[in-house]
Structure formats: C-alpha cells, structure tokens
mmCIF file of C-alpha atoms in Angstrom:
data_model
loop_
_atom_site.group_PDB
_atom_site.id
_atom_site.type_symbol
_atom_site.label_atom_id
_atom_site.label_comp_id
_atom_site.label_asym_id
_atom_site.label_seq_id
_atom_site.Cartn_x
_atom_site.Cartn_y
_atom_site.Cartn_z
ATOM 1 C CA MET U 1 22.925 14.367 13.573
ATOM 2 C CA GLN U 2 21.137 11.503 15.299
ATOM 3 C CA SER U 3 20.726 13.556 18.481
ATOM 4 C CA VAL U 4 19.257 16.455 16.468
ATOM 5 C CA LEU U 5 16.732 14.100 14.865
ATOM 6 C CA ARG U 6 15.808 12.721 18.261
ATOM 7 C CA ILE U 7 15.188 16.230 19.641
ATOM 8 C CA LEU U 8 13.166 17.088 16.538
ATOM 9 C CA GLU U 9 11.119 13.913 16.916
ATOM 10 C CA LYS U 10 10.293 14.634 20.567
ATOM 11 C CA LEU U 11 9.351 18.240 19.864
ATOM 12 C CA LEU U 12 7.094 17.312 16.954
ATOM 13 C CA ALA U 13 5.443 14.620 19.058
ATOM 14 C CA LYS U 14 4.607 17.062 21.850
ATOM 15 C CA LEU U 15 3.206 19.649 19.471
ATOM 16 C CA ALA U 16 1.138 17.125 17.520
ATOM 17 C CA LYS U 17 -0.178 15.608 20.747
ATOM 18 C CA ALA U 18 -1.292 19.029 21.940
ATOM 19 C CA ILE U 19 -3.087 19.622 18.628
ATOM 20 C CA ILE U 20 -4.910 16.277 18.906
ATOM 21 C CA ASN U 21 -5.935 17.060 22.484
ATOM 22 C CA LYS U 22 -7.332 20.419 21.442
ATOM 23 C CA TYR U 23 -9.244 19.516 18.266
ATOM 24 C CA GLN U 24 -10.226 15.939 19.184
ATOM 25 C CA PRO U 25 -10.440 14.607 15.601
ATOM 26 C CA LYS U 26 -11.410 11.011 14.949
ATOM 27 C CA ILE U 27 -8.246 9.073 14.155
ATOM 28 C CA VAL U 28 -8.244 6.169 11.706
ATOM 29 C CA GLY U 29 -4.940 4.310 12.002
ATOM 30 C CA ILE U 30 -3.870 1.934 9.227
ATOM 31 C CA THR U 31 -1.006 -0.556 9.205
ATOM 32 C CA GLY U 32 0.061 -3.848 7.662
ATOM 33 C CA SER U 33 2.947 -5.436 5.782
ATOM 34 C CA MET U 34 1.315 -4.644 2.444
ATOM 35 C CA GLY U 35 -1.659 -2.683 1.190
ATOM 36 C CA LYS U 36 -1.674 0.029 3.839
ATOM 37 C CA THR U 37 -1.094 2.957 1.457
ATOM 38 C CA SER U 38 -3.808 1.760 -0.929
ATOM 39 C CA ALA U 39 -6.125 1.301 2.058
ATOM 40 C CA LYS U 40 -5.328 4.826 3.231
ATOM 41 C CA GLU U 41 -6.221 6.233 -0.188
ATOM 42 C CA ALA U 42 -9.447 4.220 -0.326
ATOM 43 C CA VAL U 43 -10.488 5.283 3.182
ATOM 44 C CA TYR U 44 -9.800 8.893 2.279
ATOM 45 C CA ALA U 45 -11.874 8.587 -0.910
ATOM 46 C CA VAL U 46 -14.826 7.154 1.023
ATOM 47 C CA LEU U 47 -14.772 9.647 3.884
ATOM 48 C CA ASN U 48 -13.908 12.772 1.924
ATOM 49 C CA GLY U 49 -17.430 13.215 0.578
ATOM 50 C CA LYS U 50 -18.975 13.360 4.031
ATOM 51 C CA PHE U 51 -16.282 14.595 6.427
ATOM 52 C CA ASN U 52 -13.536 17.171 6.561
ATOM 53 C CA VAL U 53 -10.715 14.647 6.357
ATOM 54 C CA ARG U 54 -6.927 14.665 6.040
ATOM 55 C CA LYS U 55 -4.635 11.781 5.069
ATOM 56 C CA ASN U 56 -0.872 11.391 5.418
ATOM 57 C CA ILE U 57 1.056 14.014 3.538
ATOM 58 C CA LYS U 58 3.070 12.160 0.858
ATOM 59 C CA ASN U 59 4.434 8.962 2.443
ATOM 60 C CA TYR U 60 4.757 10.445 5.943
ATOM 61 C CA ASN U 61 4.005 7.355 8.040
ATOM 62 C CA ASN U 62 6.768 7.328 10.667
ATOM 63 C CA GLU U 63 7.594 9.026 13.959
ATOM 64 C CA ILE U 64 8.325 12.326 12.202
ATOM 65 C CA GLY U 65 5.918 12.068 9.263
ATOM 66 C CA VAL U 66 2.775 11.355 11.288
ATOM 67 C CA PRO U 67 3.180 14.452 13.520
ATOM 68 C CA LEU U 68 3.851 16.554 10.416
ATOM 69 C CA THR U 69 0.575 15.309 8.930
ATOM 70 C CA ILE U 70 -1.263 16.183 12.129
ATOM 71 C CA ILE U 71 0.223 19.678 11.974
ATOM 72 C CA GLY U 72 -0.570 19.825 8.245
ATOM 73 C CA VAL U 73 2.864 20.715 6.889
ATOM 74 C CA GLU U 74 5.678 19.167 4.897
ATOM 75 C CA THR U 75 9.122 18.495 6.314
ATOM 76 C CA GLY U 76 11.563 21.359 6.806
ATOM 77 C CA GLY U 77 14.338 19.228 5.347
ATOM 78 C CA ARG U 78 17.737 20.758 6.032
ATOM 79 C CA SER U 79 16.414 24.302 6.330
ATOM 80 C CA PRO U 80 16.246 25.817 9.843
ATOM 81 C CA ILE U 81 13.944 28.498 8.454
ATOM 82 C CA LYS U 82 11.466 25.939 7.127
ATOM 83 C CA TRP U 83 11.504 24.071 10.428
ATOM 84 C CA GLY U 84 10.867 27.358 12.185
ATOM 85 C CA LEU U 85 7.751 27.793 10.038
ATOM 86 C CA VAL U 86 6.669 24.243 10.902
ATOM 87 C CA PHE U 87 6.862 24.990 14.622
ATOM 88 C CA LEU U 88 5.155 28.357 14.143
ATOM 89 C CA ARG U 89 2.286 26.620 12.372
ATOM 90 C CA ALA U 90 1.963 24.101 15.207
ATOM 91 C CA VAL U 91 2.010 26.770 17.913
ATOM 92 C CA LYS U 92 -0.624 28.790 16.045
ATOM 93 C CA LEU U 93 -2.894 25.728 15.905
ATOM 94 C CA ILE U 94 -2.481 25.205 19.632
ATOM 95 C CA PHE U 95 -3.015 28.762 20.822
ATOM 96 C CA THR U 96 -5.680 29.847 18.328
ATOM 97 C CA ARG U 97 -8.629 27.875 16.956
ATOM 98 C CA GLN U 98 -8.643 26.830 13.314
ATOM 99 C CA LYS U 99 -12.286 26.336 12.367
ATOM 100 C CA ASP U 100 -11.566 24.025 9.455
ATOM 101 C CA TYR U 101 -9.187 21.623 11.219
ATOM 102 C CA PRO U 102 -10.030 18.073 9.994
ATOM 103 C CA GLU U 103 -12.810 16.100 11.667
ATOM 104 C CA VAL U 104 -11.044 12.870 10.718
ATOM 105 C CA LEU U 105 -7.356 12.066 10.335
ATOM 106 C CA VAL U 106 -6.521 9.003 8.225
ATOM 107 C CA LEU U 107 -3.044 8.035 9.343
ATOM 108 C CA GLU U 108 -1.010 5.269 7.755
ATOM 109 C CA MET U 109 1.478 4.046 10.350
ATOM 110 C CA GLY U 110 4.541 2.105 9.219
ATOM 111 C CA ALA U 111 6.999 -0.032 11.162
ATOM 112 C CA ASP U 112 10.611 -0.386 10.074
ATOM 113 C CA LYS U 113 11.619 -1.852 13.428
ATOM 114 C CA PRO U 114 10.098 -3.190 16.654
ATOM 115 C CA GLY U 115 8.401 -0.488 18.716
ATOM 116 C CA ASP U 116 7.377 1.815 15.855
ATOM 117 C CA ILE U 117 3.620 1.130 15.938
ATOM 118 C CA GLY U 118 3.553 1.080 19.725
ATOM 119 C CA TYR U 119 5.235 4.486 19.804
ATOM 120 C CA LEU U 120 2.739 6.040 17.384
ATOM 121 C CA VAL U 121 -0.481 4.670 18.881
ATOM 122 C CA ASN U 122 0.704 5.568 22.378
ATOM 123 C CA LEU U 123 1.048 9.175 21.239
ATOM 124 C CA PHE U 124 -2.012 9.227 19.007
ATOM 125 C CA PRO U 125 -4.593 6.631 20.145
ATOM 126 C CA CYS U 126 -6.980 5.642 17.376
ATOM 127 C CA ASP U 127 -10.756 5.503 17.240
ATOM 128 C CA ILE U 128 -10.588 2.978 14.401
ATOM 129 C CA GLY U 129 -7.638 0.691 13.764
ATOM 130 C CA VAL U 130 -7.176 -1.095 10.430
ATOM 131 C CA VAL U 131 -4.780 -3.992 9.759
ATOM 132 C CA THR U 132 -4.431 -5.038 6.114
ATOM 133 C CA LYS U 133 -2.083 -8.026 5.705
ATOM 134 C CA ILE U 134 0.905 -9.501 7.513
ATOM 135 C CA GLY U 135 3.937 -11.038 5.843
ATOM 136 C CA PRO U 136 7.736 -10.926 5.634
ATOM 137 C CA ALA U 137 8.938 -7.314 5.353
ATOM 138 C CA HIS U 138 11.823 -5.437 6.985
ATOM 139 C CA MET U 139 13.110 -8.833 8.099
ATOM 140 C CA GLU U 140 16.573 -7.446 8.808
ATOM 141 C CA ALA U 141 15.050 -5.585 11.752
ATOM 142 C CA PHE U 142 12.234 -7.953 12.764
ATOM 143 C CA LYS U 143 13.888 -11.345 12.069
ATOM 144 C CA THR U 144 10.589 -13.278 12.191
ATOM 145 C CA VAL U 145 7.020 -12.856 10.953
ATOM 146 C CA GLU U 146 5.853 -13.482 14.522
ATOM 147 C CA LYS U 147 7.647 -10.333 15.677
ATOM 148 C CA ILE U 148 6.116 -8.377 12.803
ATOM 149 C CA THR U 149 2.679 -9.623 13.845
ATOM 150 C CA ARG U 150 3.229 -8.608 17.469
ATOM 151 C CA GLU U 151 4.173 -5.105 16.389
ATOM 152 C CA LYS U 152 1.398 -4.616 13.835
ATOM 153 C CA GLN U 153 -1.328 -5.877 16.171
ATOM 154 C CA LYS U 154 -0.650 -2.962 18.509
ATOM 155 C CA MET U 155 -2.754 -0.993 16.032
ATOM 156 C CA VAL U 156 -5.855 -2.781 17.352
ATOM 157 C CA THR U 157 -4.877 -4.087 20.799
ATOM 158 C CA HIS U 158 -4.490 -0.521 22.094
ATOM 159 C CA LEU U 159 -8.124 0.292 21.243
ATOM 160 C CA ASP U 160 -10.626 0.735 24.082
ATOM 161 C CA LYS U 161 -13.834 -1.313 24.057
ATOM 162 C CA ASP U 162 -15.853 1.581 22.605
ATOM 163 C CA LYS U 163 -13.523 1.789 19.568
ATOM 164 C CA ILE U 164 -13.482 -0.314 16.369
ATOM 165 C CA ALA U 165 -10.926 -2.738 14.944
ATOM 166 C CA VAL U 166 -11.092 -3.430 11.190
ATOM 167 C CA LEU U 167 -9.399 -6.732 10.362
ATOM 168 C CA ASN U 168 -8.714 -8.702 7.174
ATOM 169 C CA CYS U 169 -10.696 -11.910 7.572
ATOM 170 C CA ASP U 170 -8.763 -13.652 4.778
ATOM 171 C CA ASP U 171 -5.358 -13.208 6.410
ATOM 172 C CA GLU U 172 -4.877 -15.835 9.108
ATOM 173 C CA LEU U 173 -2.457 -13.739 11.159
ATOM 174 C CA VAL U 174 -4.669 -10.655 11.012
ATOM 175 C CA ARG U 175 -7.889 -12.557 11.699
ATOM 176 C CA ALA U 176 -6.364 -14.093 14.839
ATOM 177 C CA MET U 177 -5.826 -10.615 16.291
ATOM 178 C CA HIS U 178 -9.501 -10.436 17.262
ATOM 179 C CA LYS U 179 -8.759 -12.747 20.188
ATOM 180 C CA LYS U 180 -6.634 -10.033 21.784
ATOM 181 C CA VAL U 181 -8.853 -7.063 20.962
ATOM 182 C CA LYS U 182 -11.190 -5.310 23.409
ATOM 183 C CA ALA U 183 -12.790 -3.171 20.705
ATOM 184 C CA LYS U 184 -15.688 -4.096 18.432
ATOM 185 C CA VAL U 185 -14.350 -6.006 15.408
ATOM 186 C CA ILE U 186 -15.430 -5.600 11.791
ATOM 187 C CA PHE U 187 -14.015 -8.242 9.446
ATOM 188 C CA PHE U 188 -13.565 -7.579 5.727
ATOM 189 C CA GLY U 189 -12.562 -9.930 2.925
ATOM 190 C CA TYR U 190 -13.766 -12.579 0.505
ATOM 191 C CA SER U 191 -14.693 -15.116 3.173
ATOM 192 C CA GLU U 192 -18.376 -15.598 3.964
ATOM 193 C CA GLU U 193 -17.383 -15.083 7.598
ATOM 194 C CA ALA U 194 -16.467 -11.472 6.824
ATOM 195 C CA ASN U 195 -18.941 -8.754 7.820
ATOM 196 C CA ILE U 196 -18.087 -6.807 4.681
ATOM 197 C CA ARG U 197 -17.124 -8.816 1.617
ATOM 198 C CA SER U 198 -16.846 -8.604 -2.153
ATOM 199 C CA VAL U 199 -18.690 -10.550 -4.828
ATOM 200 C CA ASP U 200 -18.850 -10.626 -8.648
ATOM 201 C CA LEU U 201 -15.409 -9.375 -9.660
ATOM 202 C CA HIS U 202 -15.056 -8.218 -13.292
ATOM 203 C CA ASN U 203 -12.527 -6.236 -15.308
ATOM 204 C CA GLN U 204 -13.570 -2.951 -16.899
ATOM 205 C CA GLY U 205 -12.638 -1.823 -20.373
ATOM 206 C CA ASP U 206 -12.189 -3.247 -23.823
ATOM 207 C CA GLY U 207 -9.232 -5.527 -24.486
ATOM 208 C CA MET U 208 -5.847 -3.834 -24.127
ATOM 209 C CA ASP U 209 -7.635 -0.629 -23.053
ATOM 210 C CA LEU U 210 -8.499 -2.101 -19.657
ATOM 211 C CA THR U 211 -9.572 0.702 -17.316
ATOM 212 C CA GLY U 212 -9.984 -0.939 -13.911
ATOM 213 C CA ILE U 213 -12.052 -3.445 -11.962
ATOM 214 C CA LYS U 214 -15.643 -3.600 -10.786
ATOM 215 C CA PHE U 215 -17.349 -5.736 -8.160
ATOM 216 C CA LYS U 216 -20.036 -5.586 -5.498
ATOM 217 C CA ILE U 217 -19.715 -4.962 -1.785
ATOM 218 C CA ALA U 218 -22.039 -7.004 0.406
ATOM 219 C CA TYR U 219 -22.948 -5.953 3.953
ATOM 220 C CA GLY U 220 -25.925 -6.629 6.197
ATOM 221 C CA GLY U 221 -27.947 -8.353 3.495
ATOM 222 C CA SER U 222 -27.468 -5.548 0.932
ATOM 223 C CA THR U 223 -25.061 -5.147 -1.976
ATOM 224 C CA VAL U 224 -23.844 -2.175 -4.013
ATOM 225 C CA PRO U 225 -21.777 -2.058 -7.220
ATOM 226 C CA VAL U 226 -18.319 -0.525 -6.962
ATOM 227 C CA ALA U 227 -15.810 0.500 -9.628
ATOM 228 C CA LEU U 228 -12.100 1.059 -8.961
ATOM 229 C CA PRO U 229 -10.525 2.981 -11.832
ATOM 230 C CA GLY U 230 -7.005 2.457 -13.130
ATOM 231 C CA VAL U 231 -6.080 -0.660 -11.145
ATOM 232 C CA VAL U 232 -6.108 -4.412 -11.541
ATOM 233 C CA GLY U 233 -5.826 -7.362 -9.175
ATOM 234 C CA ALA U 234 -8.297 -8.884 -6.784
ATOM 235 C CA HIS U 235 -6.139 -7.933 -3.796
ATOM 236 C CA GLN U 236 -6.794 -4.263 -4.606
ATOM 237 C CA ILE U 237 -10.383 -4.917 -3.567
ATOM 238 C CA ASN U 238 -9.247 -5.406 0.031
ATOM 239 C CA SER U 239 -8.433 -1.704 0.174
ATOM 240 C CA ALA U 240 -11.984 -0.840 -0.876
ATOM 241 C CA LEU U 241 -13.448 -3.296 1.625
ATOM 242 C CA SER U 242 -11.410 -1.880 4.499
ATOM 243 C CA ALA U 243 -12.541 1.607 3.465
ATOM 244 C CA ALA U 244 -16.158 0.449 3.423
ATOM 245 C CA ALA U 245 -15.705 -0.891 6.955
ATOM 246 C CA VAL U 246 -14.348 2.439 8.150
ATOM 247 C CA GLY U 247 -17.153 4.334 6.447
ATOM 248 C CA ILE U 248 -19.820 2.126 8.008
ATOM 249 C CA ALA U 249 -18.123 2.456 11.404
ATOM 250 C CA LEU U 250 -18.493 6.222 11.039
ATOM 251 C CA GLY U 251 -22.191 6.032 10.144
ATOM 252 C CA MET U 252 -22.108 5.949 6.353
ATOM 253 C CA ASN U 253 -24.259 3.653 4.228
ATOM 254 C CA LEU U 254 -23.231 1.416 1.316
ATOM 255 C CA ILE U 255 -24.423 3.850 -1.338
ATOM 256 C CA GLU U 256 -22.287 6.628 0.150
ATOM 257 C CA VAL U 257 -19.354 4.228 0.288
ATOM 258 C CA SER U 258 -19.769 3.283 -3.369
ATOM 259 C CA GLU U 259 -20.006 6.927 -4.423
ATOM 260 C CA GLY U 260 -16.849 7.730 -2.490
ATOM 261 C CA LEU U 261 -14.887 4.915 -4.097
ATOM 262 C CA LYS U 262 -15.547 6.422 -7.526
ATOM 263 C CA ASN U 263 -12.979 9.033 -6.498
ATOM 264 C CA TYR U 264 -10.379 6.486 -5.422
ATOM 265 C CA LYS U 265 -6.976 7.209 -6.912
ATOM 266 C CA ALA U 266 -4.573 4.309 -6.680
ATOM 267 C CA PRO U 267 -1.159 5.278 -5.340
ATOM 268 C CA LYS U 268 1.506 5.392 -8.006
ATOM 269 C CA GLY U 269 3.150 2.057 -8.669
ATOM 270 C CA ARG U 270 0.545 -0.074 -6.864
ATOM 271 C CA MET U 271 -0.931 -2.387 -9.502
ATOM 272 C CA SER U 272 -1.606 0.673 -11.653
ATOM 273 C CA LEU U 273 -2.537 0.241 -15.295
ATOM 274 C CA VAL U 274 -0.267 2.046 -17.750
ATOM 275 C CA GLN U 275 -0.734 1.993 -21.517
ATOM 276 C CA GLY U 276 2.326 0.794 -23.377
ATOM 277 C CA LYS U 277 3.169 0.892 -27.057
ATOM 278 C CA GLN U 278 0.428 -1.533 -28.176
ATOM 279 C CA THR U 279 0.864 -3.306 -24.840
ATOM 280 C CA LEU U 280 -0.618 -3.066 -21.371
ATOM 281 C CA ILE U 281 1.641 -2.590 -18.336
ATOM 282 C CA ILE U 282 0.798 -3.432 -14.732
ATOM 283 C CA ASP U 283 2.975 -1.005 -12.784
ATOM 284 C CA ASP U 284 3.634 -2.421 -9.310
ATOM 285 C CA THR U 285 7.007 -0.777 -8.816
ATOM 286 C CA TYR U 286 6.499 1.093 -5.560
ATOM 287 C CA ASN U 287 7.868 -1.741 -3.448
ATOM 288 C CA SER U 288 7.949 -5.507 -3.146
ATOM 289 C CA SER U 289 7.774 -8.250 -0.545
ATOM 290 C CA PRO U 290 7.072 -11.977 -0.828
ATOM 291 C CA ARG U 291 3.319 -11.706 -0.254
ATOM 292 C CA ALA U 292 2.914 -8.631 -2.433
ATOM 293 C CA ALA U 293 4.864 -10.189 -5.294
ATOM 294 C CA SER U 294 2.848 -13.388 -5.035
ATOM 295 C CA ALA U 295 -0.409 -11.427 -5.152
ATOM 296 C CA ALA U 296 0.786 -9.507 -8.204
ATOM 297 C CA LEU U 297 1.625 -12.750 -10.015
ATOM 298 C CA ASP U 298 -1.799 -14.139 -9.097
ATOM 299 C CA ALA U 299 -3.382 -11.066 -10.657
ATOM 300 C CA LEU U 300 -1.312 -11.464 -13.811
ATOM 301 C CA GLN U 301 -2.304 -15.118 -14.141
ATOM 302 C CA LYS U 302 -6.022 -14.519 -13.565
ATOM 303 C CA LEU U 303 -6.342 -11.505 -15.841
ATOM 304 C CA GLN U 304 -7.941 -12.731 -19.066
ATOM 305 C CA ILE U 305 -7.826 -10.414 -22.092
ATOM 306 C CA GLU U 306 -8.577 -11.912 -25.480
ATOM 307 C CA GLN U 307 -5.952 -9.921 -27.374
ATOM 308 C CA VAL U 308 -3.084 -10.775 -25.033
ATOM 309 C CA GLU U 309 -0.549 -13.039 -26.705
ATOM 310 C CA ARG U 310 2.104 -13.185 -23.965
ATOM 311 C CA LYS U 311 2.149 -12.575 -20.225
ATOM 312 C CA ILE U 312 5.508 -11.279 -19.062
ATOM 313 C CA ALA U 313 6.712 -10.870 -15.469
ATOM 314 C CA VAL U 314 9.608 -8.462 -14.917
ATOM 315 C CA LEU U 315 10.689 -9.064 -11.328
ATOM 316 C CA GLY U 316 13.339 -7.201 -9.359
ATOM 317 C CA ASP U 317 14.905 -7.939 -5.993
ATOM 318 C CA MET U 318 12.879 -7.821 -2.787
ATOM 319 C CA LEU U 319 15.029 -5.902 -0.308
ATOM 320 C CA GLU U 320 15.382 -5.843 3.494
ATOM 321 C CA LEU U 321 14.598 -9.557 3.923
ATOM 322 C CA GLY U 322 17.756 -10.448 5.850
ATOM 323 C CA ASP U 323 18.406 -14.160 6.249
ATOM 324 C CA PHE U 324 15.090 -14.920 4.542
ATOM 325 C CA SER U 325 16.236 -13.336 1.262
ATOM 326 C CA GLU U 326 17.620 -16.412 -0.511
ATOM 327 C CA GLN U 327 14.587 -18.565 0.225
ATOM 328 C CA ALA U 328 12.201 -15.729 -0.682
ATOM 329 C CA HIS U 329 13.757 -15.171 -4.112
ATOM 330 C CA LEU U 330 13.805 -18.875 -4.905
ATOM 331 C CA GLU U 331 10.115 -19.038 -3.970
ATOM 332 C CA LEU U 332 9.409 -15.958 -6.095
ATOM 333 C CA GLY U 333 10.831 -17.737 -9.136
ATOM 334 C CA GLN U 334 8.785 -20.802 -8.296
ATOM 335 C CA LYS U 335 5.639 -18.673 -8.035
ATOM 336 C CA ALA U 336 6.359 -17.092 -11.430
ATOM 337 C CA ALA U 337 6.619 -20.536 -13.002
ATOM 338 C CA GLU U 338 3.396 -21.681 -11.356
ATOM 339 C CA SER U 339 1.729 -18.520 -12.709
ATOM 340 C CA GLU U 340 2.440 -19.801 -16.218
ATOM 341 C CA VAL U 341 4.198 -16.683 -17.470
ATOM 342 C CA ASP U 342 5.366 -16.757 -21.069
ATOM 343 C CA LEU U 343 8.525 -14.861 -20.184
ATOM 344 C CA LEU U 344 10.225 -14.172 -16.855
ATOM 345 C CA VAL U 345 12.748 -11.334 -16.711
ATOM 346 C CA CYS U 346 14.824 -11.354 -13.514
ATOM 347 C CA ILE U 347 16.452 -8.065 -12.487
ATOM 348 C CA GLY U 348 19.088 -7.327 -9.839
ATOM 349 C CA PRO U 349 21.636 -9.053 -7.598
ATOM 350 C CA SER U 350 19.184 -11.860 -6.745
ATOM 351 C CA ARG U 351 18.253 -12.524 -10.381
ATOM 352 C CA GLU U 352 20.024 -15.894 -10.402
ATOM 353 C CA LEU U 353 18.006 -17.072 -7.401
ATOM 354 C CA ILE U 354 14.708 -16.033 -9.021
ATOM 355 C CA ALA U 355 15.710 -17.768 -12.244
ATOM 356 C CA LYS U 356 16.853 -20.881 -10.375
ATOM 357 C CA GLY U 357 13.540 -21.102 -8.527
ATOM 358 C CA ALA U 358 11.601 -20.753 -11.773
ATOM 359 C CA GLU U 359 13.672 -23.337 -13.628
ATOM 360 C CA LYS U 360 13.399 -25.807 -10.758
ATOM 361 C CA ALA U 361 9.599 -25.345 -10.837
ATOM 362 C CA GLY U 362 9.481 -26.253 -14.515
ATOM 363 C CA LEU U 363 9.793 -23.000 -16.453
ATOM 364 C CA SER U 364 11.969 -23.666 -19.506
ATOM 365 C CA LEU U 365 15.270 -21.818 -19.844
ATOM 366 C CA GLU U 366 14.209 -20.114 -23.078
ATOM 367 C CA LYS U 367 11.453 -18.380 -21.093
ATOM 368 C CA ILE U 368 13.870 -16.935 -18.507
ATOM 369 C CA MET U 369 16.084 -13.865 -18.897
ATOM 370 C CA GLN U 370 18.507 -12.302 -16.444
ATOM 371 C CA ILE U 371 19.515 -8.628 -16.520
ATOM 372 C CA PRO U 372 21.827 -7.037 -13.897
ATOM 373 C CA ASP U 373 19.913 -3.800 -13.206
ATOM 374 C CA SER U 374 16.873 -1.734 -14.171
ATOM 375 C CA ASN U 375 18.848 0.788 -16.231
ATOM 376 C CA LEU U 376 20.118 -1.929 -18.545
ATOM 377 C CA ALA U 377 16.723 -3.633 -18.510
ATOM 378 C CA ALA U 378 15.013 -0.400 -19.593
ATOM 379 C CA ASP U 379 17.107 -0.448 -22.767
ATOM 380 C CA LYS U 380 16.794 -4.164 -23.469
ATOM 381 C CA MET U 381 13.071 -4.499 -22.788
ATOM 382 C CA ILE U 382 12.205 -2.175 -25.679
ATOM 383 C CA ASP U 383 13.402 -4.872 -28.086
ATOM 384 C CA ILE U 384 11.898 -7.750 -26.083
ATOM 385 C CA ILE U 385 8.314 -6.507 -25.774
ATOM 386 C CA LYS U 386 5.943 -7.227 -28.655
ATOM 387 C CA GLU U 387 2.482 -6.051 -29.628
ATOM 388 C CA ASN U 388 -0.303 -7.357 -27.338
ATOM 389 C CA ASP U 389 2.017 -8.272 -24.489
ATOM 390 C CA LEU U 390 0.720 -7.918 -20.936
ATOM 391 C CA VAL U 391 3.657 -6.909 -18.745
ATOM 392 C CA LEU U 392 3.880 -6.940 -14.940
ATOM 393 C CA VAL U 393 6.772 -4.903 -13.537
ATOM 394 C CA LYS U 394 7.525 -5.320 -9.823
ATOM 395 C CA GLY U 395 10.445 -4.867 -7.449
ATOM 396 C CA SER U 396 11.527 -3.136 -4.268
ATOM 397 C CA ARG U 397 11.845 0.626 -4.210
ATOM 398 C CA GLY U 398 15.633 0.576 -4.315
ATOM 399 C CA MET U 399 15.599 -1.354 -7.588
ATOM 400 C CA ARG U 400 14.163 1.626 -9.563
ATOM 401 C CA MET U 401 11.891 -0.647 -11.601
ATOM 402 C CA GLU U 402 9.847 2.360 -12.741
ATOM 403 C CA LEU U 403 12.632 3.060 -15.251
ATOM 404 C CA ILE U 404 11.482 -0.035 -17.131
ATOM 405 C CA VAL U 405 7.870 1.140 -17.109
ATOM 406 C CA LYS U 406 8.921 4.533 -18.459
ATOM 407 C CA ALA U 407 10.827 2.880 -21.314
ATOM 408 C CA LEU U 408 7.783 0.814 -22.300
ATOM 409 C CA MET U 409 4.935 3.285 -21.787
ATOM 410 C CA LYS U 410 3.106 4.835 -24.712
ATOM 411 C CA GLU U 411 3.499 8.378 -23.422
ATOM 412 C CA PRO U 412 6.792 8.641 -21.507
ATOM 413 C CA GLU U 413 6.245 12.371 -21.169
ATOM 414 C CA LEU U 414 3.607 11.486 -18.552
ATOM 415 C CA ALA U 415 6.126 9.538 -16.444
ATOM 416 C CA GLU U 416 6.411 12.193 -13.756
ATOM 417 C CA GLN U 417 2.633 12.285 -13.400
ATOM 418 C CA LEU U 418 2.011 8.524 -13.458
ATOM 419 C CA LEU U 419 5.103 6.796 -12.103
ATOM 420 C CA VAL U 420 6.627 6.494 -8.664
ATOM 421 C CA LYS U 421 9.657 8.690 -9.231
#
C-alpha cells in the first residue's frame, strides 16, 4: 500500500508541476504551527473579489492534497475509476488550454514531519510566502521547536529576491526568519514595527448575541475599519492582517482589502461563535496545541460581556506532542487557572495532568472537573451548563470535542453545517 501511495504521489506531483508551468499562476504559500487555515481563508476572501483565485480543496495541504488542489479535483479515494478521472482531468489541463484556470493559487502547506515544506516549495515555488506562528506541534516527529522552525522557514527562504515574504512580527521565531530571507519582507502584527498592524479592537453584537469582532488595519499612514463575522479572539486578527499583506503585495488597496474581509468565513471549529441554549459557545474544536490553547484561553479571559455569569473552559488533550506532552498539559492547566475561569472541565487521558496544573496554580478543586472522554462529557455538560455561561471548547482533532458543542448548541440540527464533523 505504501508503495502505491508513493507512486501516486510522484505521478500527481509531475502532473501538477506541468500544470503550473503551463498556466503560470501566482502562488501564495501559507504555513505555520497554528493559524494557517484561517489565514488561507482570509487571503482567499481578500483576493477573490479582484482575482480568479483558488484555495486548497477541503484540508488538502500535504504532498497529495496540494497537487489535487492545483489540478482542481478531490481525491479518488479507493476507487481506481475516480483516480482515472483525476488523471484525465490533469492531462486535459496540460494538453488543452482552460481559459478560466485560476490567476492565483492560495495553498496552505502543512508539515507533519521534517522535509514536508521543503518538498512542496521545491515542486511549487511561491511568489508570496506567509508564515503565521511557530510553536510545539507534531512533536513526535520533530522532537524540538527548533526543528519545526527550520522546516517552516523554508516557506520564505526559498523565495527569490523579487518575491515577497509575509511574516508575523509578533512571533519571535517567525520575525527572526527575515535574517535568512532574500525576498522583500512585509511584517504584520500588533507591534508598531509591523508594516501592517491592527488597532482599536472591539466585539460586535449585543450581549450573548455576539456576532464577531471589528478593528482597524493600519498601513502606510492610512487606516480602514474591518469586521470579521462569527469569530472571537484577538489572534484571529492575525489572519486578516496576513491577508491584507498578501492583497497589498498583489496591488490591492486597503479599501479593497476591507471589502474582501467582509466575506471572510472562519473555518469550522476555529474560535467560531455558536449560540447555545441561553449560553454562548466558543467552538475551537478543530485542533489544539500549546500555543493555540493558550491563545484561546487569553481570548476567553479578555472577552467582556455584561450578561456572562460564568466563564467555563472545556479542554481536551493536545495530541502528537511526544515527550513534551506531560509538561504541556500541566502548563495548560496552569494557563487555565491564570485565565481566571470559573469552571475548568478536563477531558481525555491527560485530564489529570491538566487538573493538576490548574490546582497547583491556585484554581480551587471545586472549580475543576475531570471527565474521561467527549462522549461522556457531552451528556454531563448538559446538566453543568447554566444560563448566561460563556463556554470555550477546545481539544485536538482526535478528541472529538465537537460532540460537546453539539450537545450544548441551541440548534443541534445545524451541527453538520456549523461544526467540524
């Protein structure tokens, strides 16, 4: 099976490379330990009003998914017939000319192991490279954050001097990449050193009917108001700022950027706002890592809504952390305590570590609950949640934390439309 996948990977790579060589689209590559999918969606929203643009199909961000996106088809799965149609589509693109092939490809590129980013950018060199944030993720394969950084920075170190690197000025590891980059650098972030930065953050909506966040983007002495619907958390703004940088790099102005961001649709389970039964849920269930979980807890702490009586953090295991797992879960509990949650619900095999970290940091035992898995938690949380609670739900994909969100949401019949799975 592995040999078949390898043959498939090589064939797709050759076909996709030939398509790129023929149509010469601008390629925007996006990577990072967190925030890359949200950045991809924001970049797409900004560019889509001005360019013929395509983004990754579904979550296709690996050595097979990226070529499939370039071809413009979904995977053939286990069907030889479907794979035959995939190859037929690719060959047709190569030997005939499709007039409406995208001008710009927005390609999220993930890295589960060393070499992944290098492989993708070697095949499909970018015109613009974006790096969001760096932190512990897939530690079983990478072992250290330094190795993650070395892999992720290939997104911008491969760029020629006439290309553009878009870097997060607020992330020390990402900011330092500019020293190794030949391309022109555009920094984004909150820092005054950033070329493109945000100011005046506010929440939108009325009380428990919060609808999103609004702020202003500042660039070149000008500012424009921006609204991001259906999301919460200051770190979501980074996605909009990186998208603004890409838009400006491609000749757009701030007004066009702001208009494009009105169409931003947050990926499911990424700090998405979901109405509960007289509660408000922050659904961050797509995945989790130490930095992402910390940012989510920061957002929960900073969010001020007059009607909210309790802030509750429902935290599941962070997976694929290897030897760093025990320390990471202890620190997660500590962060929850420092975030002054009124109730901490710990889910999964590492629940005792999260609880231990929280208790050691001063959170009283009566404010800590432990539940073995998300299925059981989905049943129990119905009785725990009260009117006017603000509930953050977060955990790694394998923890199925969206089951808890479904149990608490006002309209569970919309689960398929709104939730991760």
